[in-house]
C-alpha positions in Angstrom: 161.2 290.3 151.2 158.3 288.2 149.8 156.3 289.7 146.9 154.1 288.7 144.0 155.7 290.4 141.1 154.1 291.3 137.8 156.0 291.6 134.5 154.2 293.9 132.2 156.2 292.9 129.2 155.3 289.2 129.4 152.0 289.6 131.4 153.3 287.1 133.9 153.3 286.8 137.7 156.0 285.4 139.9 156.4 284.8 143.6 159.7 286.1 144.9 161.3 285.6 148.3 164.0 288.2 147.9 162.4 291.2 146.2 164.3 294.4 147.3 163.0 296.1 150.5 161.8 299.6 149.9 163.8 302.5 151.3 162.9 306.0 152.3 163.6 308.5 149.6 162.0 311.7 150.9 161.9 313.0 154.4 158.1 312.6 154.4 158.0 309.1 153.0 156.5 306.2 155.0 157.4 302.5 154.9 154.3 300.4 155.6 154.5 296.8 156.8 151.6 295.3 154.9 149.0 293.2 156.8 146.2 292.7 154.2 146.3 293.3 150.5 143.4 292.7 148.2 143.2 291.4 144.6 141.0 293.8 142.6 139.2 293.2 139.4 141.5 295.8 137.9 144.4 293.6 138.8 142.9 290.7 136.8 142.5 293.0 133.8 146.1 294.1 134.2 147.3 290.5 134.3 145.3 289.7 131.2 146.7 292.7 129.3 143.4 294.5 129.2 144.3 297.5 131.4 147.4 299.7 131.3 150.1 299.2 133.9 153.9 299.8 134.1 156.1 297.9 131.7 159.3 299.6 132.7 160.3 296.8 135.2 158.6 293.9 137.1 156.9 295.2 140.3 154.4 294.0 142.9 150.8 294.8 142.1 148.3 295.6 144.8 146.6 298.9 145.3 144.3 297.9 148.2 146.2 297.4 151.5 146.4 298.1 155.2 149.2 297.7 157.6 151.4 299.4 160.2 154.0 302.0 159.9 157.4 300.3 159.9 159.6 303.4 159.3 158.9 307.0 158.7 161.0 309.9 157.3 162.3 312.5 159.8 159.7 315.1 158.6 156.8 312.7 158.6 153.8 313.1 160.9 153.6 309.3 161.3 155.2 307.1 163.9 156.4 303.5 163.9 153.6 301.1 164.8 150.6 303.2 163.8 147.8 301.3 162.0 147.3 302.8 158.6 145.7 302.5 155.2 147.1 303.9 152.0 145.2 305.7 149.2 147.1 304.5 146.1 146.0 307.5 144.0 147.0 311.1 144.4 146.8 314.5 142.7 149.7 316.1 140.8 148.5 319.3 142.5 149.3 321.5 139.5 146.9 320.9 136.6 143.4 322.4 136.4 141.7 319.1 137.2 143.7 318.6 140.4 143.3 322.2 141.5 139.6 321.8 140.9 139.5 318.8 143.3 139.0 316.3 140.4 142.3 314.4 140.3 140.5 311.4 138.9 140.8 313.2 135.5 144.5 314.1 136.0 146.7 313.1 133.0 149.9 312.6 135.0 148.7 311.6 138.4 145.4 310.0 139.5 145.1 306.5 138.1 148.2 307.2 136.0 150.6 307.1 139.0 148.8 304.5 141.2 150.7 302.6 143.8 150.4 298.9 142.8 149.9 299.7 139.1 152.7 302.2 138.2 154.7 301.9 141.4 155.6 299.0 143.8 152.3 297.9 145.5 150.9 296.0 148.4 151.4 292.4 147.1 154.6 292.5 149.2 155.6 292.6 152.8 156.6 296.3 152.7 155.6 299.3 150.6 156.9 302.9 150.4 154.3 305.7 150.2 154.3 309.5 150.4 152.8 310.5 153.7 150.0 312.5 152.0 148.6 309.2 150.8 148.7 307.5 154.2 145.8 307.6 156.6 145.9 306.7 160.3 143.1 304.3 161.4 141.0 305.2 164.4 140.5 302.7 167.2 137.8 300.2 166.5 138.8 299.4 162.9 140.9 296.2 162.5 143.6 295.9 159.9 141.5 293.1 158.4 138.5 295.5 158.0 140.8 298.2 156.7 141.9 295.9 153.9 138.6 296.9 152.3 139.1 300.6 152.7 140.2 301.3 149.1 137.3 299.6 147.4 134.9 301.2 149.8 136.4 304.6 149.0 135.6 303.9 145.4 132.0 302.9 146.3 131.8 306.1 148.4 132.7 308.2 145.4 130.1 306.3 143.3 127.5 306.8 146.0 128.2 310.6 145.9 128.1 310.7 142.1 124.8 308.9 142.0 123.2 311.0 144.8 120.5 311.5 145.7 119.7 307.8 146.2 116.4 308.1 148.0 115.2 305.3 150.3 112.2 303.7 148.6 113.7 303.8 145.1 113.8 300.5 143.2 117.5 299.7 142.8 119.1 296.9 140.7 122.7 295.8 141.4 124.1 293.9 138.4 127.0 291.6 139.4 127.6 290.0 142.8 131.4 290.0 143.0 133.0 291.8 145.8 132.1 295.3 144.5 128.5 294.2 144.1 128.6 293.0 147.7 130.1 296.2 149.0 127.2 298.1 147.3 124.8 295.6 148.9 126.2 296.5 152.4 126.3 300.2 151.6 122.7 300.4 150.4 121.4 298.3 153.3 123.4 300.4 155.8 121.9 303.6 154.4 118.4 302.2 154.8 117.6 300.9 151.3 115.4 297.8 151.2 113.9 297.6 147.7 117.0 296.2 146.1 117.4 293.4 143.6 120.8 291.7 142.9 121.4 290.0 139.6 124.2 287.5 139.2 124.7 284.6 136.7 126.9 282.6 139.1 124.6 281.0 141.7 127.5 280.4 144.0 127.9 284.1 144.3 124.2 284.6 145.0 124.7 282.1 147.9 127.4 284.4 149.2 125.1 287.4 149.1 122.6 285.5 151.3 125.2 285.4 154.1 124.8 289.2 154.4 121.2 288.8 155.5 119.9 291.9 153.9 116.7 290.5 152.6 117.4 291.8 149.1 115.9 290.0 146.2 118.4 287.7 144.4 117.9 286.7 140.8 119.8 285.4 137.7 120.0 287.5 134.5 117.4 285.3 132.7 114.9 286.2 135.4 115.5 289.9 134.8 115.0 289.4 131.1 111.7 287.6 131.6 110.2 290.0 134.2 110.7 293.2 132.3 110.6 295.2 135.6 112.0 298.7 135.4 114.3 300.2 138.0 115.0 303.8 139.2 118.7 303.1 139.7 120.9 300.4 138.2 124.4 299.9 139.5 126.5 297.9 137.1 129.4 296.2 138.9 130.2 293.7 136.1 132.8 295.5 134.1 131.3 293.9 130.9 130.2 296.1 128.1 127.5 293.7 126.8 125.9 293.6 130.2 125.4 297.4 130.1 123.9 297.1 126.6 121.2 294.7 128.0 120.5 296.1 131.4 120.3 299.7 130.2 116.8 298.8 128.9 115.6 298.1 132.5 115.7 301.8 133.5 112.4 303.5 134.3 111.8 307.1 133.0 114.1 309.5 134.9 116.4 306.6 135.9 120.1 306.6 136.6 122.6 304.0 135.3 125.8 303.9 137.4 128.6 302.3 135.4 130.8 301.3 138.3 132.5 298.1 137.2 135.7 298.9 135.2 135.3 297.7 131.6 138.5 297.0 129.6 139.1 299.7 127.0 138.2 297.2 124.2 134.6 296.6 125.4 131.7 298.3 123.4 128.1 298.7 124.2 125.2 300.0 122.0 122.5 302.1 123.6 119.5 303.8 122.0 119.8 307.6 122.1 116.1 308.0 121.7 115.6 306.1 125.0 118.0 308.5 126.7 116.0 311.5 125.3 112.5 310.0 125.8 113.1 308.7 129.3 115.5 311.5 130.4 118.0 308.9 131.5 121.3 309.7 133.3 124.5 307.7 132.7 127.0 308.0 135.5 130.6 307.0 135.2 132.7 306.4 138.4 136.5 306.6 138.3 138.7 305.8 141.3 138.3 307.6 144.6 139.1 311.3 144.7 139.4 312.5 148.3 137.0 309.8 149.5 139.3 307.9 151.8 138.1 309.9 154.9 134.5 309.0 154.1 135.4 305.3 153.6 137.2 305.2 157.0 134.0 306.7 158.5 131.9 304.0 156.8 134.2 301.3 158.2 133.8 302.7 161.7 130.0 302.8 161.3 129.5 299.5 159.6 131.6 297.3 161.8 131.2 293.5 162.0 127.6 293.6 160.8 128.8 294.3 157.3 132.6 293.8 157.2 132.9 290.2 158.1 135.1 288.5 155.5 133.2 285.2 155.4 129.8 287.0 154.9 131.3 289.1 152.1 132.8 286.0 150.4 136.4 287.1 151.1 139.1 284.5 151.5 142.7 285.1 152.6 145.8 283.6 151.2 149.6 283.7 151.7 151.5 285.5 149.0 153.0 282.2 148.0 149.4 280.9 147.3 148.7 283.5 144.7 147.9 280.9 142.0 145.2 279.4 144.2 143.8 282.8 144.9 143.5 283.6 141.2 142.0 280.2 140.4 139.4 280.5 143.1 138.4 283.9 141.7 138.1 282.6 138.2 135.8 279.8 139.3 133.7 282.1 141.3 133.9 280.2 144.6 134.8 283.4 146.4 133.9 287.1 145.9 137.4 288.4 146.7 140.9 287.2 147.4 143.0 289.0 150.0 146.6 288.3 150.8 147.2 288.0 154.5 150.9 288.9 154.9 153.1 288.0 157.8 
């Protein structure tokens, strides 16, 4: 089968036409025929050697994907042809974190066993997944829309971590890549209107305009000159220095949501007196524990108004076009690249 394969030892990608097809191992396994598979910012960090991933053998990356059931084990609840999405993360089910419903902290599962990072992922025509990580899609959600389910599940977890987010609060989104855009759609869908989006790449600000939310769009230099303070800041950049700067824009009692995944090497300095004096809250958000059902509900409710690929700045590519996809992301002409797989 076709696949884009990552070699963790050489930090290199390769398009292969004859990567081995996955096979059922357990009676409850499911083989998914992939339709759409996204390129995440975490994938870019992995390729650059800034984020841990498997080095045991070359494997396809891709932890955001939708598709149809191609084959199911004899004890599986799924049937051939069902439209599905796959949660790439799971609980070990045994440790205290997992039994406390916090598998994002698990030291053996969670992000440490992710499909597409530690196991063969969705940058391929077919993927094997345990059935407890597979979710059937309701009618009304297309496979194209479902390709965004995994990142929306992470946003859903972040939304819950930051709650309550009251309509009328002054909110700043820092970074208008795809995650920033998903937060834009989420906040607008939930009734928020006093939202500012900051992005240094003006091409990306033009993409945000397509979503027609009426949110205020500015560049970082404007933020620095205005000295406006915000009730909530959602950092979608994954850059430590950005946090160091934008943390100063919080109003007393404010919340800083560190959503973008920074490489482990990044550092940021904050003033502890500010945290004390303003009673500030810093919120980290890690993966998507048990939030796939909520994300599927969001997809159903948001529909074409918010999930249109063009409006979000999403462009599709064949697996063989992976170099073009990565180049377009680096330049910033698009917010997200998604592989459309035949």
